[in-house]
PDB file of C-alpha atoms in Angstrom:
ATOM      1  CA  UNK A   1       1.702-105.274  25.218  1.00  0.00           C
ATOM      2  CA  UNK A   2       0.246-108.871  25.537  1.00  0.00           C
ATOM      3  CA  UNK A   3      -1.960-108.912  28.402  1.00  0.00           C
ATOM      4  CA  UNK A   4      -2.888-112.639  28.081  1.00  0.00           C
ATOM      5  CA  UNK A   5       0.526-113.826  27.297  1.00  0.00           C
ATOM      6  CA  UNK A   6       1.754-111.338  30.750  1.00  0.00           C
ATOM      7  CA  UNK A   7      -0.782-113.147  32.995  1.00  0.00           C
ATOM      8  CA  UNK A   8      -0.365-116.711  31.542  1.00  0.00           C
ATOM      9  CA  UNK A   9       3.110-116.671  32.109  1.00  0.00           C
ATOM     10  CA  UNK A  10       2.203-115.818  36.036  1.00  0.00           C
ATOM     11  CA  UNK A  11       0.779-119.490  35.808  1.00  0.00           C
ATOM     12  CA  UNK A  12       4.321-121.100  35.222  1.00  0.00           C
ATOM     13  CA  UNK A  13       4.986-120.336  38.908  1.00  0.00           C
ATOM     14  CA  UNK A  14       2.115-123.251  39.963  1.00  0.00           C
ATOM     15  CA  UNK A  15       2.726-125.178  36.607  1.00  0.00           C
ATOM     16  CA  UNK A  16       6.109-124.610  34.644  1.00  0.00           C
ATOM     17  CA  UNK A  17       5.034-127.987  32.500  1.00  0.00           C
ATOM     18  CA  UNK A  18       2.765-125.220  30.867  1.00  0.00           C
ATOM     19  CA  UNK A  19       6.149-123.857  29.148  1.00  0.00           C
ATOM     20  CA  UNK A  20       7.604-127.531  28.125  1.00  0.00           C
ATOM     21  CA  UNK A  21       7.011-128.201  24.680  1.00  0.00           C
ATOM     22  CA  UNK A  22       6.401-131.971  23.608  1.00  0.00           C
ATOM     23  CA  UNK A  23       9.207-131.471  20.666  1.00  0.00           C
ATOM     24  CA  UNK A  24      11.435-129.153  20.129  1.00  0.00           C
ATOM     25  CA  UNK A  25      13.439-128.294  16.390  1.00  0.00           C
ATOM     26  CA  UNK A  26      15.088-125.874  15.667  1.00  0.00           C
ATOM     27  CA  UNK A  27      13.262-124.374  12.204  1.00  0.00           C
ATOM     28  CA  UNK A  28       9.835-125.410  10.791  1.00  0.00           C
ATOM     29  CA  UNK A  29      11.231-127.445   7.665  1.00  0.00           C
ATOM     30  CA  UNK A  30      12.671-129.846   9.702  1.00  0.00           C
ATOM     31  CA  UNK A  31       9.248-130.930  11.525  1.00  0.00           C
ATOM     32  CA  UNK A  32       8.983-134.559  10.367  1.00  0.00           C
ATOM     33  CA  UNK A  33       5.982-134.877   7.962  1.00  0.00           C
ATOM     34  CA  UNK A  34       2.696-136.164   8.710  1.00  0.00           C
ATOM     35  CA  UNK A  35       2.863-134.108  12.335  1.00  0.00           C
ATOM     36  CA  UNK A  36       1.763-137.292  13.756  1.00  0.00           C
ATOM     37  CA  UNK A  37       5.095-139.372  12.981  1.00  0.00           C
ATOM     38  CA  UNK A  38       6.860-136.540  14.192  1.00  0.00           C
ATOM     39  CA  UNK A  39       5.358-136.912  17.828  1.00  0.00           C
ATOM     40  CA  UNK A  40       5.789-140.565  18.099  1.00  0.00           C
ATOM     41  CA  UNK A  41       8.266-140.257  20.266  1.00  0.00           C
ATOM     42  CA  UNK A  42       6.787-137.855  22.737  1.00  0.00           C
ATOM     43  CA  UNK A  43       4.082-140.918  23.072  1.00  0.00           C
ATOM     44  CA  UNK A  44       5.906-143.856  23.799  1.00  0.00           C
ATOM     45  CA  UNK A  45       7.207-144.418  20.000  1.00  0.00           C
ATOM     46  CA  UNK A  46       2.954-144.527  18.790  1.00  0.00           C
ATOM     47  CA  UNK A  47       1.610-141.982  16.360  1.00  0.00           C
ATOM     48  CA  UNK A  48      -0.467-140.219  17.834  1.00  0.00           C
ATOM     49  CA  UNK A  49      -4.015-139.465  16.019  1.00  0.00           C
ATOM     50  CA  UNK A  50      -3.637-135.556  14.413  1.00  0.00           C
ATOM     51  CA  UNK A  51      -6.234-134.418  12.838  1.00  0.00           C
ATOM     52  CA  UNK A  52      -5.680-131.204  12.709  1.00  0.00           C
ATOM     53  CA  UNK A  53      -2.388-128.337  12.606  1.00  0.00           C
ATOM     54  CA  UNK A  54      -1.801-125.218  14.262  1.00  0.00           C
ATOM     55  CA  UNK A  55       0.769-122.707  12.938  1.00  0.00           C
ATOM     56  CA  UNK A  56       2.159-119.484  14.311  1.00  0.00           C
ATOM     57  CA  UNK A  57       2.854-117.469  11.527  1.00  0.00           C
ATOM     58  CA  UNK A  58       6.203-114.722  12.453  1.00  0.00           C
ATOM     59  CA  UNK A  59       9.195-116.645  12.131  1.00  0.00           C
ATOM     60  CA  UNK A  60       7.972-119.994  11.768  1.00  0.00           C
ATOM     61  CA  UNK A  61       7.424-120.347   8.562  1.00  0.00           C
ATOM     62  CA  UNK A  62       7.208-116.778   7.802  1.00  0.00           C
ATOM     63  CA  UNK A  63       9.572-113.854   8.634  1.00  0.00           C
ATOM     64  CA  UNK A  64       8.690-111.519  11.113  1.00  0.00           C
ATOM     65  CA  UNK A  65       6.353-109.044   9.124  1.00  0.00           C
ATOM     66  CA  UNK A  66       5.873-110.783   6.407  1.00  0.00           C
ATOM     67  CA  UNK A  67       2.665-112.454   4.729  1.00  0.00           C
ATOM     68  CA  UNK A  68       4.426-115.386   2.831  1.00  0.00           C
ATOM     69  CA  UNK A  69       6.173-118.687   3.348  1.00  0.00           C
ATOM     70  CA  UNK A  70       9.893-118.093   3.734  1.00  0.00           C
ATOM     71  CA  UNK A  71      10.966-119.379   0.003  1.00  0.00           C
ATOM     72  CA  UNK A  72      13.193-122.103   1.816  1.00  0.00           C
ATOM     73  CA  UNK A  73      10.296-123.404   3.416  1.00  0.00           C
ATOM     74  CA  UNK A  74       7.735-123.366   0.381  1.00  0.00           C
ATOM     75  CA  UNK A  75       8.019-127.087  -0.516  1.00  0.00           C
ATOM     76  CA  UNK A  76       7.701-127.986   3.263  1.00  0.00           C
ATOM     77  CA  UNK A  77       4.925-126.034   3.699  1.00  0.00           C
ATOM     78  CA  UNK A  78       3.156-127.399   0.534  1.00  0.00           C
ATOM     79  CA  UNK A  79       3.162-131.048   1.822  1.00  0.00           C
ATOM     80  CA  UNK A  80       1.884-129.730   4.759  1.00  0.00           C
ATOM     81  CA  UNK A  81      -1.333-128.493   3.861  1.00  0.00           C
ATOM     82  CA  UNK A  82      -1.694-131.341   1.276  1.00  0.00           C
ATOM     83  CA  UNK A  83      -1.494-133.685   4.457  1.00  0.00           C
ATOM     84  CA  UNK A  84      -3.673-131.370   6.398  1.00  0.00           C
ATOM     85  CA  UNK A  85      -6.540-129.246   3.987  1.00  0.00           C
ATOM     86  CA  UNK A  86      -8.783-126.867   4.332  1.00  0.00           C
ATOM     87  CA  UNK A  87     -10.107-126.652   8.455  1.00  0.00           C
ATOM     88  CA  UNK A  88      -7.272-129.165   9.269  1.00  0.00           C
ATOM     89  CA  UNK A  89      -4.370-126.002   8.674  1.00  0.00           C
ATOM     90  CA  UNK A  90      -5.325-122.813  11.046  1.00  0.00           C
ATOM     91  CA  UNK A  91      -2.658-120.116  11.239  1.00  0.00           C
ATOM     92  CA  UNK A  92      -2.998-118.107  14.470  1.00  0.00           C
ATOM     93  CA  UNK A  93      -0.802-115.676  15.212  1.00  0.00           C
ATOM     94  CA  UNK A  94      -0.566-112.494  17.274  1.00  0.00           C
ATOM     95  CA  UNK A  95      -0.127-110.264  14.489  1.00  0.00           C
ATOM     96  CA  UNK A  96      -2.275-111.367  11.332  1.00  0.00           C
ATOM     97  CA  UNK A  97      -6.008-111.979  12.239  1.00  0.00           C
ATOM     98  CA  UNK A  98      -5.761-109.677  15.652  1.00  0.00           C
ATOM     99  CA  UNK A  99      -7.985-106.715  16.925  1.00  0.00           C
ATOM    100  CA  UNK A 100      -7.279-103.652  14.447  1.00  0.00           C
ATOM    101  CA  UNK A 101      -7.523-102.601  10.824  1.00  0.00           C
ATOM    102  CA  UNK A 102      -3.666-103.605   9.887  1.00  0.00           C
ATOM    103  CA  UNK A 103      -3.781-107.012  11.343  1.00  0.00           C
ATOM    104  CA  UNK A 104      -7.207-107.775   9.430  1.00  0.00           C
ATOM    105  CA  UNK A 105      -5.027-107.148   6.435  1.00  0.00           C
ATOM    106  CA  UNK A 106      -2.672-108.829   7.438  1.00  0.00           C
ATOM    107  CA  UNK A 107      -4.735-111.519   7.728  1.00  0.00           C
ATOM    108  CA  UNK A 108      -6.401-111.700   4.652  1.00  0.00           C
ATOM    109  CA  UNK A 109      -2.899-110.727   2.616  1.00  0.00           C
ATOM    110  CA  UNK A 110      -1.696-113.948   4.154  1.00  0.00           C
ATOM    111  CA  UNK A 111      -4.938-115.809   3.614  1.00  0.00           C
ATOM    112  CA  UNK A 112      -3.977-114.863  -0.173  1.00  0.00           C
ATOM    113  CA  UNK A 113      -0.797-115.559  -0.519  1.00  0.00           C
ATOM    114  CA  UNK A 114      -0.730-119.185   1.674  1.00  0.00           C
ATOM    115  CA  UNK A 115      -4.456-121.138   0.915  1.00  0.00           C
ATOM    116  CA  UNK A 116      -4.805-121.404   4.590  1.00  0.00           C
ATOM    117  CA  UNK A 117      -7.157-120.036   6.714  1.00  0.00           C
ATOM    118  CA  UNK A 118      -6.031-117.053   9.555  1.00  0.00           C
ATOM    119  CA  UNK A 119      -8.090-117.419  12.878  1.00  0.00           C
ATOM    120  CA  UNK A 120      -9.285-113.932  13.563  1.00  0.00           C
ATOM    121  CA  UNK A 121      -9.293-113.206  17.626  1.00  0.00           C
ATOM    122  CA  UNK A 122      -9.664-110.425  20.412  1.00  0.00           C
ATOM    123  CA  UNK A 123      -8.054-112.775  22.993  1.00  0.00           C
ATOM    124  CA  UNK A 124      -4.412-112.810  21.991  1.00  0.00           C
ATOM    125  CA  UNK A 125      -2.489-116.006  22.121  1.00  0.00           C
ATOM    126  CA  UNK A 126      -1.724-118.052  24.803  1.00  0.00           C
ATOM    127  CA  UNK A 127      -5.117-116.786  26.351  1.00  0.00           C
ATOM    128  CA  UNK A 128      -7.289-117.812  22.865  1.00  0.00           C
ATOM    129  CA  UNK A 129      -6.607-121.797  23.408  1.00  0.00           C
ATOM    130  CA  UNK A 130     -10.356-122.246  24.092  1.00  0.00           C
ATOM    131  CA  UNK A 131     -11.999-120.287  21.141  1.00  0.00           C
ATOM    132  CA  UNK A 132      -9.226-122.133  18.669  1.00  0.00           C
ATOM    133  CA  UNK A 133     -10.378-125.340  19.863  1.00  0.00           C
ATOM    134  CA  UNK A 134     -14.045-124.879  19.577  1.00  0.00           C
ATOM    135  CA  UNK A 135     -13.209-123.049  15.922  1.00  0.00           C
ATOM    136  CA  UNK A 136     -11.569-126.393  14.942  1.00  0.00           C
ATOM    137  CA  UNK A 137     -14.242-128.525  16.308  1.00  0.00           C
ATOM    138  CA  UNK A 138     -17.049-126.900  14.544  1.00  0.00           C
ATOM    139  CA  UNK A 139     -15.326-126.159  10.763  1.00  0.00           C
ATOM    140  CA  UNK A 140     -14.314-129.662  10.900  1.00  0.00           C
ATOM    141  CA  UNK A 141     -17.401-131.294  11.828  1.00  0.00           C
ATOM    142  CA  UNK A 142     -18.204-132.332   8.498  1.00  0.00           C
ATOM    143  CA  UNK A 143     -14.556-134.093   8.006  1.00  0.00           C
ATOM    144  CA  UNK A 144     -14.530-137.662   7.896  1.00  0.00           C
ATOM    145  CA  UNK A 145     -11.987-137.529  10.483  1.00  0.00           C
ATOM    146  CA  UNK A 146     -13.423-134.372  12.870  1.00  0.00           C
ATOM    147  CA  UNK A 147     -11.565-132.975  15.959  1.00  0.00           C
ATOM    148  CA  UNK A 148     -13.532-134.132  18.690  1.00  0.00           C
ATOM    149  CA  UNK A 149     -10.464-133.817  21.741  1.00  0.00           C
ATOM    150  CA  UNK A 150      -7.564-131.214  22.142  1.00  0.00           C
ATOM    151  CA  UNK A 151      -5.423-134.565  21.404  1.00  0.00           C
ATOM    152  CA  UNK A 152      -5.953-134.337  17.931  1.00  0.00           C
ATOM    153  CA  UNK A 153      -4.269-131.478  17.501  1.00  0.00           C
ATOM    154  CA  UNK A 154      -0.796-130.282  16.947  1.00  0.00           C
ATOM    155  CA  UNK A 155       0.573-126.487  17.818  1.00  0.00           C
ATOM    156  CA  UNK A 156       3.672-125.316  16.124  1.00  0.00           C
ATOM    157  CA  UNK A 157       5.135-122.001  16.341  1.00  0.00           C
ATOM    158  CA  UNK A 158       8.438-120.341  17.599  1.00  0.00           C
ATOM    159  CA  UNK A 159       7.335-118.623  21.197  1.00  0.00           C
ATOM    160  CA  UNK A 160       7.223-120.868  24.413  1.00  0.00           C
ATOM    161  CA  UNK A 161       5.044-118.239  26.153  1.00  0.00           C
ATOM    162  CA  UNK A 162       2.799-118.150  23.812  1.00  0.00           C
ATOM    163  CA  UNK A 163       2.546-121.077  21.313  1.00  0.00           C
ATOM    164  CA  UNK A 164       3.288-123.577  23.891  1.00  0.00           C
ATOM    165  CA  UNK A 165       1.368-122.284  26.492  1.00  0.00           C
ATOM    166  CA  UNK A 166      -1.317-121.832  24.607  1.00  0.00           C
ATOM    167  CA  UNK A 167      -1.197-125.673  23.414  1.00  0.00           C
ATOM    168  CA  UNK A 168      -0.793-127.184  26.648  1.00  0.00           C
ATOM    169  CA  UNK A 169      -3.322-124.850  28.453  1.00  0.00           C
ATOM    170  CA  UNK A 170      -5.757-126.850  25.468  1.00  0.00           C
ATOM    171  CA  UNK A 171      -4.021-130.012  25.794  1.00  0.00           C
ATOM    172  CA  UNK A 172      -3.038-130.323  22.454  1.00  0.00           C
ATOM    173  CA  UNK A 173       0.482-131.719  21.715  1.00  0.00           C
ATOM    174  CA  UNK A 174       2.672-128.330  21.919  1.00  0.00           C
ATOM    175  CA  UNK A 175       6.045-127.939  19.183  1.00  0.00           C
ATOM    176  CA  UNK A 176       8.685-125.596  19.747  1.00  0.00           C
ATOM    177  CA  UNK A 177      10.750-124.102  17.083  1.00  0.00           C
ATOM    178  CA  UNK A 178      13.782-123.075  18.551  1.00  0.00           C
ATOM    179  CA  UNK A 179      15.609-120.718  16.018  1.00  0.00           C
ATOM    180  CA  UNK A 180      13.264-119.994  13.533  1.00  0.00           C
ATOM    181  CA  UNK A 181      13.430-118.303  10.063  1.00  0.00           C
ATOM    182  CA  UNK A 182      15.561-115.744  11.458  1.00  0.00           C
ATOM    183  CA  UNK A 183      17.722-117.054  14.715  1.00  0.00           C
ATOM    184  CA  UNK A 184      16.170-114.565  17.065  1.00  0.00           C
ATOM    185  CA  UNK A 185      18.784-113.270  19.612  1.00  0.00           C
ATOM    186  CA  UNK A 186      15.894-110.545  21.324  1.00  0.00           C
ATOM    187  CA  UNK A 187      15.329-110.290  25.254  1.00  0.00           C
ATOM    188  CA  UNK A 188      12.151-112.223  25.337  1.00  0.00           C
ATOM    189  CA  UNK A 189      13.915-115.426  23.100  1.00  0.00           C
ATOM    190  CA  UNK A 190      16.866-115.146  25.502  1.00  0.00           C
ATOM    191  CA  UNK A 191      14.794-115.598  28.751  1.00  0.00           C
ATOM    192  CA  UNK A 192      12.424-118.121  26.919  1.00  0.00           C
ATOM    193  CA  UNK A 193      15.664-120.057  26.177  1.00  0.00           C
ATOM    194  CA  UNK A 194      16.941-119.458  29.806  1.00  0.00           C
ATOM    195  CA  UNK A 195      13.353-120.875  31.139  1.00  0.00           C
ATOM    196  CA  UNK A 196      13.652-123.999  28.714  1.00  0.00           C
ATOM    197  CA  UNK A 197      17.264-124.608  30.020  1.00  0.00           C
ATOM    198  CA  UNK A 198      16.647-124.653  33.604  1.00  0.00           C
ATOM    199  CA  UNK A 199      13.087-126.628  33.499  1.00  0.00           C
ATOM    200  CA  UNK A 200      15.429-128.797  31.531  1.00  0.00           C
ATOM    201  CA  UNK A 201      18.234-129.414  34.362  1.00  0.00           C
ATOM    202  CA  UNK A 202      15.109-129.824  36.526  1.00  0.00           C
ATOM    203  CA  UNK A 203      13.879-132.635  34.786  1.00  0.00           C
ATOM    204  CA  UNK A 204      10.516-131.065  34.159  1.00  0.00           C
ATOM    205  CA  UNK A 205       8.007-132.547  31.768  1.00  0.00           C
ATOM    206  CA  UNK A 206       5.495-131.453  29.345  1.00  0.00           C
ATOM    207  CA  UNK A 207       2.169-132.190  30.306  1.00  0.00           C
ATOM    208  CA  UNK A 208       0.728-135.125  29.820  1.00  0.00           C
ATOM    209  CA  UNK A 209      -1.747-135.014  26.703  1.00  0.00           C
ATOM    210  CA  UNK A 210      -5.070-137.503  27.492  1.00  0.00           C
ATOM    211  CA  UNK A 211      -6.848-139.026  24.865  1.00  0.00           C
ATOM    212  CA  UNK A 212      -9.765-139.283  26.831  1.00  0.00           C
ATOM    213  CA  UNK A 213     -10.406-135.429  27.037  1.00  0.00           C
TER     214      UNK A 213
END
């Protein structure tokens, strides 16, 4: 059970906005490359400055329980972390790079087989927002460009209540993959997808990312 993602989720009832992604697609290779052209619109049709990426790894760009990019995605991906190397890519998922022996594995198995680095945490996601940000922060102080605000970075993975919670509780700019490698039909997708519908109808907004923070 996800403790952090249970209680988070409690938070929706005093901000729903927490759950509102900034741009939603439906599968990972069709995020508009660099991330920053891709939000444009979300900011009033200007790039906004992204210096660094944020992936969830089960059915984003991997399948669920798997430790490679989906083959249809390889080419995507590969542009991706040539736009965004080294501490600019973080994958951070709740399976690879969690508490216990297999997920370590996991981990470094997908470590192997993608180049990127796998943020290892206690905190699951959406609760971990603070310790990513400070782990970008410090491994890219030494960029030219270094993550200095939650603004400069993008958050894409497949789960509302926990990849776009998790962004907006950091106020980075939060993407939502709708149907991922594998159109997921479970009971948590269906109420996510119920959730996004009716903040939808009520004409509720993501949050508002500042610059300034």
């Amino acid at each position: 059970m996800n403790v952090s993602a249970t209680l988070n989720v409690l938070k929706l009832l005093a901000r729903p906005s927490l759950c509102v992604p900034h741009l939603t697609v439906p599968t990972f290779d069709l995020v508009t490359l660099p991330v920053s052209k891709a939000l444009a619109r979300a900011n009033g049709g200007e790039r906004p400055d992204i210096r660094a990426v944020v992936l969830d790894k089960d059915n984003c760009f991997a399948e669920s329980r798997t430790n490679k990019v989906f083959k249809q995605y390889r080419e995507h991906f590969n542009i991706l972390k040539q736009l965004y190397q080294g501490p600019q890519l973080l994958v951070v998922s709740n399976s690879a790079g969690t508490d216990g022996y297999d997920y370590q594995e996991q981990a470094s198995r997908l470590e192997k087989n993608t180049g990127v680095k796998v943020f290892r945490h206690s905190t699951k996601k959406p609760g971990c927002s603070s310790d990513v940000f400070k782990h970008i922060c410090h491994t890219t102080r030494k960029n030219i460009y270094p993550v200095k605000k939650p603004s400069q970075i993008a958050v894409i993975g497949d789960r509302l209540f926990t990849d776009v919670i998790m962004a907006n509780m950091m106020g980075a700019w939060s993407i939502w993959i709708e149907d991922g490698v594998v159109k997921d039909d479970g009971n948590l997708s269906r109420v996510e997808k119920r959730v996004s519908r009716l903040l939808g109808r009520l004409n509720i907004k993501p949050p508002r990312v500042e610059d300034g923070r």
